[in-house]
PDB file of C-alpha atoms in Angstrom:
ATOM      1  CA  UNK D   1      82.080-238.510   1.518  1.00  0.00           C
ATOM      2  CA  UNK D   2      85.436-237.013   0.740  1.00  0.00           C
ATOM      3  CA  UNK D   3      86.217-235.692  -2.751  1.00  0.00           C
ATOM      4  CA  UNK D   4      88.711-238.500  -3.278  1.00  0.00           C
ATOM      5  CA  UNK D   5      85.954-241.058  -2.689  1.00  0.00           C
ATOM      6  CA  UNK D   6      83.712-239.343  -5.240  1.00  0.00           C
ATOM      7  CA  UNK D   7      86.560-239.261  -7.754  1.00  0.00           C
ATOM      8  CA  UNK D   8      87.108-243.008  -7.296  1.00  0.00           C
ATOM      9  CA  UNK D   9      83.399-243.701  -7.816  1.00  0.00           C
ATOM     10  CA  UNK D  10      83.361-241.499 -10.932  1.00  0.00           C
ATOM     11  CA  UNK D  11      86.361-243.415 -12.325  1.00  0.00           C
ATOM     12  CA  UNK D  12      84.587-246.740 -11.624  1.00  0.00           C
ATOM     13  CA  UNK D  13      81.486-245.519 -13.472  1.00  0.00           C
ATOM     14  CA  UNK D  14      83.534-244.348 -16.465  1.00  0.00           C
ATOM     15  CA  UNK D  15      85.295-247.722 -16.598  1.00  0.00           C
ATOM     16  CA  UNK D  16      82.007-249.631 -16.349  1.00  0.00           C
ATOM     17  CA  UNK D  17      80.342-247.552 -19.085  1.00  0.00           C
ATOM     18  CA  UNK D  18      83.280-248.238 -21.416  1.00  0.00           C
ATOM     19  CA  UNK D  19      83.702-251.919 -20.503  1.00  0.00           C
ATOM     20  CA  UNK D  20      80.129-253.070 -19.878  1.00  0.00           C
ATOM     21  CA  UNK D  21      77.619-251.577 -22.333  1.00  0.00           C
ATOM     22  CA  UNK D  22      74.108-253.055 -22.402  1.00  0.00           C
ATOM     23  CA  UNK D  23      74.176-256.396 -24.193  1.00  0.00           C
ATOM     24  CA  UNK D  24      77.712-257.348 -23.116  1.00  0.00           C
ATOM     25  CA  UNK D  25      78.114-261.048 -22.296  1.00  0.00           C
ATOM     26  CA  UNK D  26      79.663-261.583 -18.850  1.00  0.00           C
ATOM     27  CA  UNK D  27      80.354-264.045 -16.086  1.00  0.00           C
ATOM     28  CA  UNK D  28      81.433-263.481 -12.512  1.00  0.00           C
ATOM     29  CA  UNK D  29      84.956-264.300 -11.461  1.00  0.00           C
ATOM     30  CA  UNK D  30      84.929-267.819 -10.028  1.00  0.00           C
ATOM     31  CA  UNK D  31      81.451-268.669 -11.341  1.00  0.00           C
ATOM     32  CA  UNK D  32      80.737-270.405 -14.652  1.00  0.00           C
ATOM     33  CA  UNK D  33      77.237-268.900 -15.079  1.00  0.00           C
ATOM     34  CA  UNK D  34      76.906-266.676 -18.129  1.00  0.00           C
ATOM     35  CA  UNK D  35      74.710-263.612 -18.424  1.00  0.00           C
ATOM     36  CA  UNK D  36      73.994-260.397 -20.296  1.00  0.00           C
ATOM     37  CA  UNK D  37      74.254-256.820 -18.984  1.00  0.00           C
ATOM     38  CA  UNK D  38      70.719-255.359 -18.962  1.00  0.00           C
ATOM     39  CA  UNK D  39      71.065-251.863 -17.404  1.00  0.00           C
ATOM     40  CA  UNK D  40      73.603-249.080 -17.448  1.00  0.00           C
ATOM     41  CA  UNK D  41      75.966-248.886 -14.461  1.00  0.00           C
ATOM     42  CA  UNK D  42      74.616-247.332 -11.269  1.00  0.00           C
ATOM     43  CA  UNK D  43      75.907-246.551  -7.783  1.00  0.00           C
ATOM     44  CA  UNK D  44      74.868-249.169  -5.264  1.00  0.00           C
ATOM     45  CA  UNK D  45      74.268-248.715  -1.513  1.00  0.00           C
ATOM     46  CA  UNK D  46      77.915-249.047  -0.430  1.00  0.00           C
ATOM     47  CA  UNK D  47      79.218-246.657  -3.090  1.00  0.00           C
ATOM     48  CA  UNK D  48      80.179-249.505  -5.384  1.00  0.00           C
ATOM     49  CA  UNK D  49      79.297-249.439  -9.066  1.00  0.00           C
ATOM     50  CA  UNK D  50      76.954-252.204 -10.258  1.00  0.00           C
ATOM     51  CA  UNK D  51      75.049-253.336 -13.333  1.00  0.00           C
ATOM     52  CA  UNK D  52      71.978-255.525 -13.694  1.00  0.00           C
ATOM     53  CA  UNK D  53      72.760-258.892 -15.262  1.00  0.00           C
ATOM     54  CA  UNK D  54      70.230-261.362 -16.659  1.00  0.00           C
ATOM     55  CA  UNK D  55      71.645-264.851 -16.089  1.00  0.00           C
ATOM     56  CA  UNK D  56      71.181-267.638 -18.645  1.00  0.00           C
ATOM     57  CA  UNK D  57      69.138-270.649 -17.574  1.00  0.00           C
ATOM     58  CA  UNK D  58      67.543-269.144 -14.461  1.00  0.00           C
ATOM     59  CA  UNK D  59      63.745-269.028 -14.020  1.00  0.00           C
ATOM     60  CA  UNK D  60      62.233-265.697 -15.227  1.00  0.00           C
ATOM     61  CA  UNK D  61      61.367-264.592 -11.689  1.00  0.00           C
ATOM     62  CA  UNK D  62      64.974-265.054 -10.478  1.00  0.00           C
ATOM     63  CA  UNK D  63      67.150-264.387 -13.513  1.00  0.00           C
ATOM     64  CA  UNK D  64      68.120-260.727 -13.021  1.00  0.00           C
ATOM     65  CA  UNK D  65      70.494-259.553 -10.283  1.00  0.00           C
ATOM     66  CA  UNK D  66      72.745-256.589  -9.721  1.00  0.00           C
ATOM     67  CA  UNK D  67      76.446-257.369  -9.635  1.00  0.00           C
ATOM     68  CA  UNK D  68      79.391-255.192  -8.643  1.00  0.00           C
ATOM     69  CA  UNK D  69      81.249-254.359 -11.846  1.00  0.00           C
ATOM     70  CA  UNK D  70      84.634-255.321 -10.396  1.00  0.00           C
ATOM     71  CA  UNK D  71      83.319-258.902 -10.006  1.00  0.00           C
ATOM     72  CA  UNK D  72      82.452-259.259 -13.717  1.00  0.00           C
ATOM     73  CA  UNK D  73      84.571-260.742 -16.483  1.00  0.00           C
ATOM     74  CA  UNK D  74      83.698-259.859 -20.095  1.00  0.00           C
ATOM     75  CA  UNK D  75      83.513-262.932 -22.323  1.00  0.00           C
TER      76      UNK D  75
END
């Protein structure tokens, strides 16, 4: 990875930490489902920054998923 790529990832993490602390209520852009951020931001496989979200109304075995932070809208 080039330094510029690492700088972009670091900026995404800083933004996510500030915008999406644990307990923040969110939805995804274009999806009406509501959820709550459950974990701090982390770097996903493709170098994107994600958080774990527990979605309202889903069965307990399928209610938590990681979502790219750029796809989340704070409500």
